[in-house]
């Protein structure tokens, strides 16, 4: 072999190696990361260099992504992986009741309910379609991944465990990438709650929140380093999102529903910046519906169209929405847990910029340096399905809203 032929062969081998997808012949694997409560503008604080680099190199919604109503955790996580509005997928808030299960309450802490497909079957998450198409999937937490939705679970999944450190979550994912090719997942998720937790406890402008941002960025740095060490950084699509933003609360901004109608005239289903209530009398309903100082209530069928909410049978008859920053509660609840200092919350109008969530995507399927204007989070799903080479289920997203991110 001449020196020239050898050089040519080496160059060809190098080209083939860099161009080869991780799973031969298939689309690049995709890692979907959620940083709960990462408000879009946090990235501008200059303390999340890993995220900044991903945004710089990849696709980035510079002004953030609009959550779906209600801007709470479970509804929006399920929207991100189904492309359906909460009104359509049925995880209509963090707490649910259903007429078919009288007296049963679905909430984050109700493990047996969280693992019951009954609550989640209204949507088909990415991993279900992927598994059906023969792709292995693995989740270190994602709402819905603990249930056999429509009869299918991720190949690898774990019950939510807040005690598992962010680094351990990352290391577990890196371990999946070291599996023999036939067992390696094509779709993986990661979830981090610390930014949301500290946002609630200390508020979005607190040093504690900033420390949580640094912690999550360090976990992402570990992920990126692990991908680079395996030669996978340019061969894996990384999509980093949040479910909603965060805004400040104060003991000076509290109003009480029972100042409008007596406490025993309604039942509280959810209480927060989005509250849902069941009036016990026509008088209570009449008193609740309408504008009040710092919040407004509607009958579920009469909500403003921009909120895209109110048709699902699980939604209680009255929905109230606070002015961002104002806590709506009852005097009894407040007496039990009074606010003593500033903090933070979400659940406000998705059209409020404070509710906007992070969106960054980088990898071989994504256009370097592309910038997306604010878009609705229902359009993450069609993007993810395109990147995975899977057929999207019917959804509320608009592929055109995220198409500019594609290479
Ligand atoms: P939120 O009440 O809307 O602020 O919800 C945020 C909380 O959701 C986080 O603090 C997490 O502890 C919790 N969470 C996230 N994913 C899950 C899950 N799969 N199961 C139970 N709780 C969860
Ligand atoms: Zn959340
Ligand atoms: Zn939260």
Short mmCIF file of C-alpha atoms in Angstrom, two decimals, residues 14-385:
data_model
loop_
_atom_site.label_atom_id
_atom_site.label_comp_id
_atom_site.label_asym_id
_atom_site.label_seq_id
_atom_site.Cartn_x
_atom_site.Cartn_y
_atom_site.Cartn_z
CA UNK A 14 -12.22 9.06 9.97
CA UNK A 15 -15.04 10.46 7.83
CA UNK A 16 -17.14 7.30 8.27
CA UNK A 17 -16.54 7.30 12.02
CA UNK A 18 -17.65 10.88 12.55
CA UNK A 19 -20.64 10.54 10.23
CA UNK A 20 -21.88 7.23 11.67
CA UNK A 21 -24.99 7.57 13.81
CA UNK A 22 -24.80 5.95 17.27
CA UNK A 23 -27.32 3.27 16.39
CA UNK A 24 -26.27 2.18 12.92
CA UNK A 25 -28.79 3.32 10.34
CA UNK A 26 -31.12 5.00 12.85
CA UNK A 27 -31.68 8.62 13.81
CA UNK A 28 -29.40 10.18 16.42
CA UNK A 29 -30.43 9.42 20.01
CA UNK A 30 -32.22 12.22 21.84
CA UNK A 31 -31.88 13.34 25.47
CA UNK A 32 -34.77 15.43 26.76
CA UNK A 33 -33.84 17.36 29.91
CA UNK A 34 -36.30 19.25 32.09
CA UNK A 35 -35.14 21.89 34.55
CA UNK A 36 -38.32 22.48 36.53
CA UNK A 37 -39.18 26.16 36.90
CA UNK A 38 -36.21 27.47 34.87
CA UNK A 39 -37.58 30.85 33.82
CA UNK A 40 -36.34 31.81 30.35
CA UNK A 41 -34.41 34.87 31.48
CA UNK A 42 -32.37 33.06 34.16
CA UNK A 43 -29.87 32.18 31.46
CA UNK A 44 -29.00 35.89 31.17
CA UNK A 45 -27.61 35.94 34.73
CA UNK A 46 -24.27 34.66 33.48
CA UNK A 47 -24.03 31.83 36.02
CA UNK A 48 -25.01 28.90 33.78
CA UNK A 49 -22.06 28.67 31.34
CA UNK A 50 -22.94 25.16 30.13
CA UNK A 51 -26.45 26.20 29.17
CA UNK A 52 -25.10 29.37 27.59
CA UNK A 53 -22.71 27.33 25.44
CA UNK A 54 -25.49 24.94 24.38
CA UNK A 55 -27.68 27.92 23.46
CA UNK A 56 -24.84 29.57 21.58
CA UNK A 57 -24.05 26.43 19.59
CA UNK A 58 -27.59 25.22 19.01
CA UNK A 59 -31.19 26.36 18.68
CA UNK A 60 -32.48 28.73 21.37
CA UNK A 61 -35.76 30.48 22.11
CA UNK A 62 -34.07 33.68 23.31
CA UNK A 63 -37.26 35.10 24.85
CA UNK A 64 -38.42 31.71 26.10
CA UNK A 65 -41.26 29.31 25.44
CA UNK A 66 -44.88 29.85 26.49
CA UNK A 67 -46.25 27.19 28.84
CA UNK A 68 -49.76 25.80 28.54
CA UNK A 69 -52.52 26.64 30.98
CA UNK A 70 -52.30 25.96 33.88
CA UNK A 71 -48.60 26.86 34.17
CA UNK A 72 -47.96 24.06 36.65
CA UNK A 73 -45.61 21.09 36.65
CA UNK A 74 -47.53 17.95 35.77
CA UNK A 75 -49.78 19.45 33.05
CA UNK A 76 -46.82 21.04 31.27
CA UNK A 77 -44.47 18.09 31.50
CA UNK A 78 -47.15 15.95 29.90
CA UNK A 79 -47.76 18.59 27.23
CA UNK A 80 -44.05 18.62 26.36
CA UNK A 81 -44.05 14.87 25.60
CA UNK A 82 -47.50 14.61 23.97
CA UNK A 83 -47.96 17.92 22.14
CA UNK A 84 -51.43 18.12 23.66
CA UNK A 85 -52.85 20.94 25.75
CA UNK A 86 -53.66 19.88 29.32
CA UNK A 87 -57.31 20.39 28.36
CA UNK A 88 -56.80 17.57 25.84
CA UNK A 89 -54.38 15.15 27.53
CA UNK A 90 -56.28 15.10 30.80
CA UNK A 91 -53.53 15.97 33.30
CA UNK A 92 -55.45 19.19 33.73
CA UNK A 93 -53.57 20.25 36.90
CA UNK A 94 -51.30 18.88 39.64
CA UNK A 95 -54.36 17.59 41.52
CA UNK A 96 -57.17 15.70 39.79
CA UNK A 97 -60.50 14.05 40.46
CA UNK A 98 -62.44 11.98 37.94
CA UNK A 99 -66.13 11.04 38.07
CA UNK A 100 -65.17 7.47 37.10
CA UNK A 101 -63.13 7.16 40.34
CA UNK A 102 -65.34 8.71 43.01
CA UNK A 103 -63.41 9.89 46.06
CA UNK A 104 -59.99 9.14 44.54
CA UNK A 105 -57.50 11.99 44.43
CA UNK A 106 -54.61 12.10 41.96
CA UNK A 107 -51.65 14.15 43.18
CA UNK A 108 -47.84 14.00 42.98
CA UNK A 109 -47.59 12.30 46.33
CA UNK A 110 -50.22 9.63 45.60
CA UNK A 111 -47.81 6.99 44.29
CA UNK A 112 -50.46 4.42 43.40
CA UNK A 113 -52.30 7.04 41.32
CA UNK A 114 -49.16 8.43 39.67
CA UNK A 115 -48.35 4.88 38.50
CA UNK A 116 -51.90 4.25 37.24
CA UNK A 117 -52.33 4.68 33.49
CA UNK A 118 -55.96 5.69 34.05
CA UNK A 119 -54.85 9.29 34.65
CA UNK A 120 -52.38 9.46 31.75
CA UNK A 121 -54.05 7.52 28.95
CA UNK A 122 -55.49 10.68 27.36
CA UNK A 123 -52.14 11.29 25.67
CA UNK A 124 -49.46 9.15 24.07
CA UNK A 125 -46.02 10.28 25.28
CA UNK A 126 -42.95 10.09 23.04
CA UNK A 127 -41.56 6.99 24.79
CA UNK A 128 -44.73 4.97 24.17
CA UNK A 129 -44.69 5.61 20.42
CA UNK A 130 -40.93 5.02 20.39
CA UNK A 131 -41.16 1.68 22.21
CA UNK A 132 -43.94 0.58 19.86
CA UNK A 133 -41.67 1.43 16.93
CA UNK A 134 -38.94 -0.79 18.41
CA UNK A 135 -36.82 1.97 19.97
CA UNK A 136 -35.59 1.49 23.54
CA UNK A 137 -36.32 4.36 25.90
CA UNK A 138 -35.08 5.21 29.40
CA UNK A 139 -36.22 7.86 31.88
CA UNK A 140 -34.73 9.21 35.08
CA UNK A 141 -38.00 10.79 35.96
CA UNK A 142 -40.61 12.41 33.81
CA UNK A 143 -44.21 12.78 34.87
CA UNK A 144 -46.14 9.90 33.31
CA UNK A 145 -43.11 7.64 32.87
CA UNK A 146 -43.99 5.71 36.01
CA UNK A 147 -47.27 4.45 34.53
CA UNK A 148 -47.87 1.91 31.77
CA UNK A 149 -49.47 4.56 29.57
CA UNK A 150 -51.66 2.84 26.96
CA UNK A 151 -50.03 -0.39 28.16
CA UNK A 152 -46.40 0.66 27.54
CA UNK A 153 -43.63 1.76 29.92
CA UNK A 154 -40.13 2.95 29.04
CA UNK A 155 -37.69 -0.01 28.90
CA UNK A 156 -35.99 1.60 31.92
CA UNK A 157 -37.80 3.91 34.33
CA UNK A 158 -37.67 4.81 38.00
CA UNK A 159 -40.18 5.97 40.60
CA UNK A 160 -39.60 9.63 41.33
CA UNK A 161 -36.91 9.99 44.00
CA UNK A 162 -35.99 13.51 44.98
CA UNK A 163 -33.09 12.17 47.06
CA UNK A 164 -31.16 10.96 44.01
CA UNK A 165 -28.51 13.61 43.37
CA UNK A 166 -28.31 15.48 40.08
CA UNK A 167 -24.87 13.96 39.39
CA UNK A 168 -26.20 10.44 40.01
CA UNK A 169 -29.03 11.10 37.55
CA UNK A 170 -26.49 12.17 34.93
CA UNK A 171 -24.18 9.22 35.61
CA UNK A 172 -27.06 6.81 35.25
CA UNK A 173 -27.84 8.27 31.82
CA UNK A 174 -24.19 8.04 30.77
CA UNK A 175 -24.31 4.38 31.81
CA UNK A 176 -27.14 3.80 29.34
CA UNK A 177 -24.89 5.12 26.57
CA UNK A 178 -22.31 2.47 27.45
CA UNK A 179 -24.77 -0.40 26.94
CA UNK A 180 -24.32 -2.76 23.98
CA UNK A 181 -25.86 -1.20 20.89
CA UNK A 182 -28.94 -3.43 20.88
CA UNK A 183 -29.85 -2.30 24.41
CA UNK A 184 -28.94 1.37 24.08
CA UNK A 185 -31.91 3.72 24.35
CA UNK A 186 -32.75 6.05 21.48
CA UNK A 187 -34.78 8.36 23.72
CA UNK A 188 -33.80 9.36 27.25
CA UNK A 189 -35.03 11.87 29.81
CA UNK A 190 -33.55 13.68 32.79
CA UNK A 191 -35.38 15.82 35.33
CA UNK A 192 -34.06 18.34 37.90
CA UNK A 193 -36.33 19.96 40.52
CA UNK A 194 -33.92 22.15 42.53
CA UNK A 195 -34.47 25.39 40.60
CA UNK A 196 -38.25 25.18 41.12
CA UNK A 197 -37.85 24.23 44.78
CA UNK A 198 -35.58 27.18 45.60
CA UNK A 199 -37.69 29.49 43.45
CA UNK A 200 -40.70 28.66 45.65
CA UNK A 201 -38.82 28.87 48.94
CA UNK A 202 -36.76 32.01 48.39
CA UNK A 203 -38.07 33.66 45.23
CA UNK A 204 -36.66 34.09 41.72
CA UNK A 205 -34.23 36.83 42.72
CA UNK A 206 -32.64 35.06 45.69
CA UNK A 207 -29.04 33.89 46.16
CA UNK A 208 -30.50 30.43 46.93
CA UNK A 209 -32.15 30.30 43.50
CA UNK A 210 -28.86 31.33 41.87
CA UNK A 211 -27.09 28.56 43.76
CA UNK A 212 -29.61 26.06 42.35
CA UNK A 213 -28.92 27.40 38.85
CA UNK A 214 -25.20 26.79 39.37
CA UNK A 215 -25.92 23.27 40.63
CA UNK A 216 -28.03 22.31 37.65
CA UNK A 217 -25.49 23.82 35.27
CA UNK A 218 -22.77 21.73 36.92
CA UNK A 219 -24.88 18.60 36.33
CA UNK A 220 -25.26 19.56 32.68
CA UNK A 221 -21.51 20.19 32.46
CA UNK A 222 -21.02 16.62 33.73
CA UNK A 223 -23.42 15.37 31.06
CA UNK A 224 -21.63 17.30 28.28
CA UNK A 225 -18.22 16.10 29.51
CA UNK A 226 -19.52 12.51 29.58
CA UNK A 227 -20.84 12.84 26.03
CA UNK A 228 -17.57 14.34 24.82
CA UNK A 229 -15.52 11.60 26.50
CA UNK A 230 -17.57 9.04 24.57
CA UNK A 231 -17.28 10.93 21.28
CA UNK A 232 -21.05 11.45 21.34
CA UNK A 233 -21.40 15.21 21.85
CA UNK A 234 -21.96 15.84 18.15
CA UNK A 235 -23.93 12.66 17.61
CA UNK A 236 -26.72 13.11 20.14
CA UNK A 237 -29.58 15.61 20.10
CA UNK A 238 -29.91 17.37 23.43
CA UNK A 239 -33.20 19.20 24.10
CA UNK A 240 -33.28 21.22 27.33
CA UNK A 241 -36.62 22.64 28.44
CA UNK A 242 -38.49 23.92 31.47
CA UNK A 243 -42.15 23.50 32.29
CA UNK A 244 -42.88 27.10 33.35
CA UNK A 245 -41.26 30.20 34.84
CA UNK A 246 -41.47 31.72 38.32
CA UNK A 247 -42.48 35.06 39.88
CA UNK A 248 -42.12 36.56 43.33
CA UNK A 249 -44.67 36.34 46.15
CA UNK A 250 -44.90 38.46 49.28
CA UNK A 251 -46.92 38.39 52.52
CA UNK A 252 -48.15 41.81 51.39
CA UNK A 253 -49.89 40.35 48.33
CA UNK A 254 -52.49 37.89 49.59
CA UNK A 255 -56.26 37.80 48.94
CA UNK A 256 -58.92 35.42 50.27
CA UNK A 257 -61.64 33.66 48.31
CA UNK A 258 -63.78 33.32 51.43
CA UNK A 259 -64.05 37.10 51.57
CA UNK A 260 -66.24 36.72 48.46
CA UNK A 261 -68.39 33.75 49.43
CA UNK A 262 -68.42 31.83 52.74
CA UNK A 263 -65.89 29.02 53.18
CA UNK A 264 -68.60 26.37 53.45
CA UNK A 265 -70.18 27.41 50.13
CA UNK A 266 -67.42 25.90 47.93
CA UNK A 267 -64.89 23.07 47.79
CA UNK A 268 -61.27 23.76 46.88
CA UNK A 269 -59.78 21.32 44.33
CA UNK A 270 -56.57 23.25 43.65
CA UNK A 271 -55.35 26.46 45.23
CA UNK A 272 -52.59 28.62 43.77
CA UNK A 273 -52.18 31.20 41.02
CA UNK A 274 -54.60 28.98 39.16
CA UNK A 275 -57.31 27.82 41.54
CA UNK A 276 -60.15 25.42 40.80
CA UNK A 277 -63.28 25.32 42.90
CA UNK A 278 -66.61 23.52 43.13
CA UNK A 279 -69.39 25.85 44.29
CA UNK A 280 -71.99 24.18 46.53
CA UNK A 281 -74.82 26.60 45.76
CA UNK A 282 -75.94 28.72 42.79
CA UNK A 283 -75.36 31.79 45.00
CA UNK A 284 -71.74 30.79 45.58
CA UNK A 285 -71.24 30.25 41.85
CA UNK A 286 -72.71 33.65 41.06
CA UNK A 287 -70.53 35.32 43.68
CA UNK A 288 -67.34 33.65 42.46
CA UNK A 289 -67.72 34.22 38.71
CA UNK A 290 -66.25 37.54 37.61
CA UNK A 291 -63.47 39.97 38.40
CA UNK A 292 -62.27 40.44 42.00
CA UNK A 293 -59.39 42.46 43.39
CA UNK A 294 -56.23 40.69 42.06
CA UNK A 295 -57.99 37.62 40.61
CA UNK A 296 -60.74 36.61 38.22
CA UNK A 297 -62.94 33.49 38.04
CA UNK A 298 -64.82 31.91 35.15
CA UNK A 299 -67.19 29.01 34.63
CA UNK A 300 -65.05 26.35 32.96
CA UNK A 301 -66.89 26.64 29.66
CA UNK A 302 -66.53 30.42 29.55
CA UNK A 303 -62.79 30.86 29.90
CA UNK A 304 -60.92 33.23 27.57
CA UNK A 305 -59.93 31.42 24.35
CA UNK A 306 -56.26 32.39 24.80
CA UNK A 307 -56.03 30.03 27.79
CA UNK A 308 -57.08 26.99 25.71
CA UNK A 309 -58.76 25.36 28.68
CA UNK A 310 -62.13 24.39 30.04
CA UNK A 311 -63.55 21.44 28.09
CA UNK A 312 -62.06 18.40 29.86
CA UNK A 313 -64.49 16.61 32.21
CA UNK A 314 -61.81 16.54 34.95
CA UNK A 315 -61.75 20.35 35.16
CA UNK A 316 -63.83 21.61 38.11
CA UNK A 317 -66.73 24.01 37.39
CA UNK A 318 -64.95 27.24 38.41
CA UNK A 319 -61.42 28.28 37.47
CA UNK A 320 -59.75 31.34 38.99
CA UNK A 321 -56.57 33.03 37.83
CA UNK A 322 -54.55 35.44 39.98
CA UNK A 323 -52.79 38.56 38.95
CA UNK A 324 -49.13 37.50 38.84
CA UNK A 325 -47.54 38.01 42.26
CA UNK A 326 -50.78 37.85 44.26
CA UNK A 327 -51.51 34.74 46.28
CA UNK A 328 -55.16 33.70 46.36
CA UNK A 329 -56.07 31.40 49.24
CA UNK A 330 -58.63 30.93 52.01
CA UNK A 331 -58.33 32.38 55.49
CA UNK A 332 -58.30 28.85 56.97
CA UNK A 333 -55.43 27.72 54.73
CA UNK A 334 -53.49 30.88 55.36
CA UNK A 335 -53.86 30.48 59.13
CA UNK A 336 -52.33 27.00 58.81
CA UNK A 337 -49.43 28.09 56.62
CA UNK A 338 -48.96 31.85 56.76
CA UNK A 339 -46.34 33.47 54.52
CA UNK A 340 -43.52 34.86 56.60
CA UNK A 341 -41.21 36.13 53.85
CA UNK A 342 -40.94 36.58 50.11
CA UNK A 343 -40.95 33.47 47.95
CA UNK A 344 -42.04 32.48 44.48
CA UNK A 345 -44.74 30.72 42.55
CA UNK A 346 -46.09 29.85 39.10
CA UNK A 347 -49.49 28.94 37.77
CA UNK A 348 -50.07 32.49 36.49
CA UNK A 349 -51.28 33.42 33.00
CA UNK A 350 -49.07 31.61 30.44
CA UNK A 351 -49.01 34.85 28.43
CA UNK A 352 -47.17 36.61 31.26
CA UNK A 353 -43.44 36.75 30.34
CA UNK A 354 -42.61 35.69 33.92
CA UNK A 355 -44.10 32.27 33.15
CA UNK A 356 -41.89 31.71 30.10
CA UNK A 357 -39.72 28.61 30.16
CA UNK A 358 -36.27 27.70 28.90
CA UNK A 359 -35.88 26.08 25.47
CA UNK A 360 -32.48 25.07 24.05
CA UNK A 361 -31.68 22.27 21.60
CA UNK A 362 -28.31 21.22 20.23
CA UNK A 363 -27.06 18.31 18.18
CA UNK A 364 -26.69 16.88 14.70
CA UNK A 365 -30.37 17.43 13.85
CA UNK A 366 -30.40 21.04 15.03
CA UNK A 367 -29.36 24.15 13.21
CA UNK A 368 -26.38 25.81 14.88
CA UNK A 369 -27.11 29.35 16.01
CA UNK A 370 -30.83 29.23 15.16
CA UNK A 371 -33.03 31.53 17.23
CA UNK A 372 -36.73 30.94 17.78
CA UNK A 373 -39.27 33.61 18.69
CA UNK A 374 -41.57 32.83 21.64
CA UNK A 375 -43.59 29.72 20.79
CA UNK A 376 -46.14 27.54 22.60
CA UNK A 377 -44.71 24.48 24.34
CA UNK A 378 -47.10 22.16 22.45
CA UNK A 379 -44.66 22.52 19.52
CA UNK A 380 -41.74 20.83 21.28
CA UNK A 381 -43.37 17.45 20.65
CA UNK A 382 -43.46 17.61 16.81
CA UNK A 383 -39.81 18.74 16.85
CA UNK A 384 -38.77 15.83 19.09
CA UNK A 385 -40.72 13.32 16.98
#
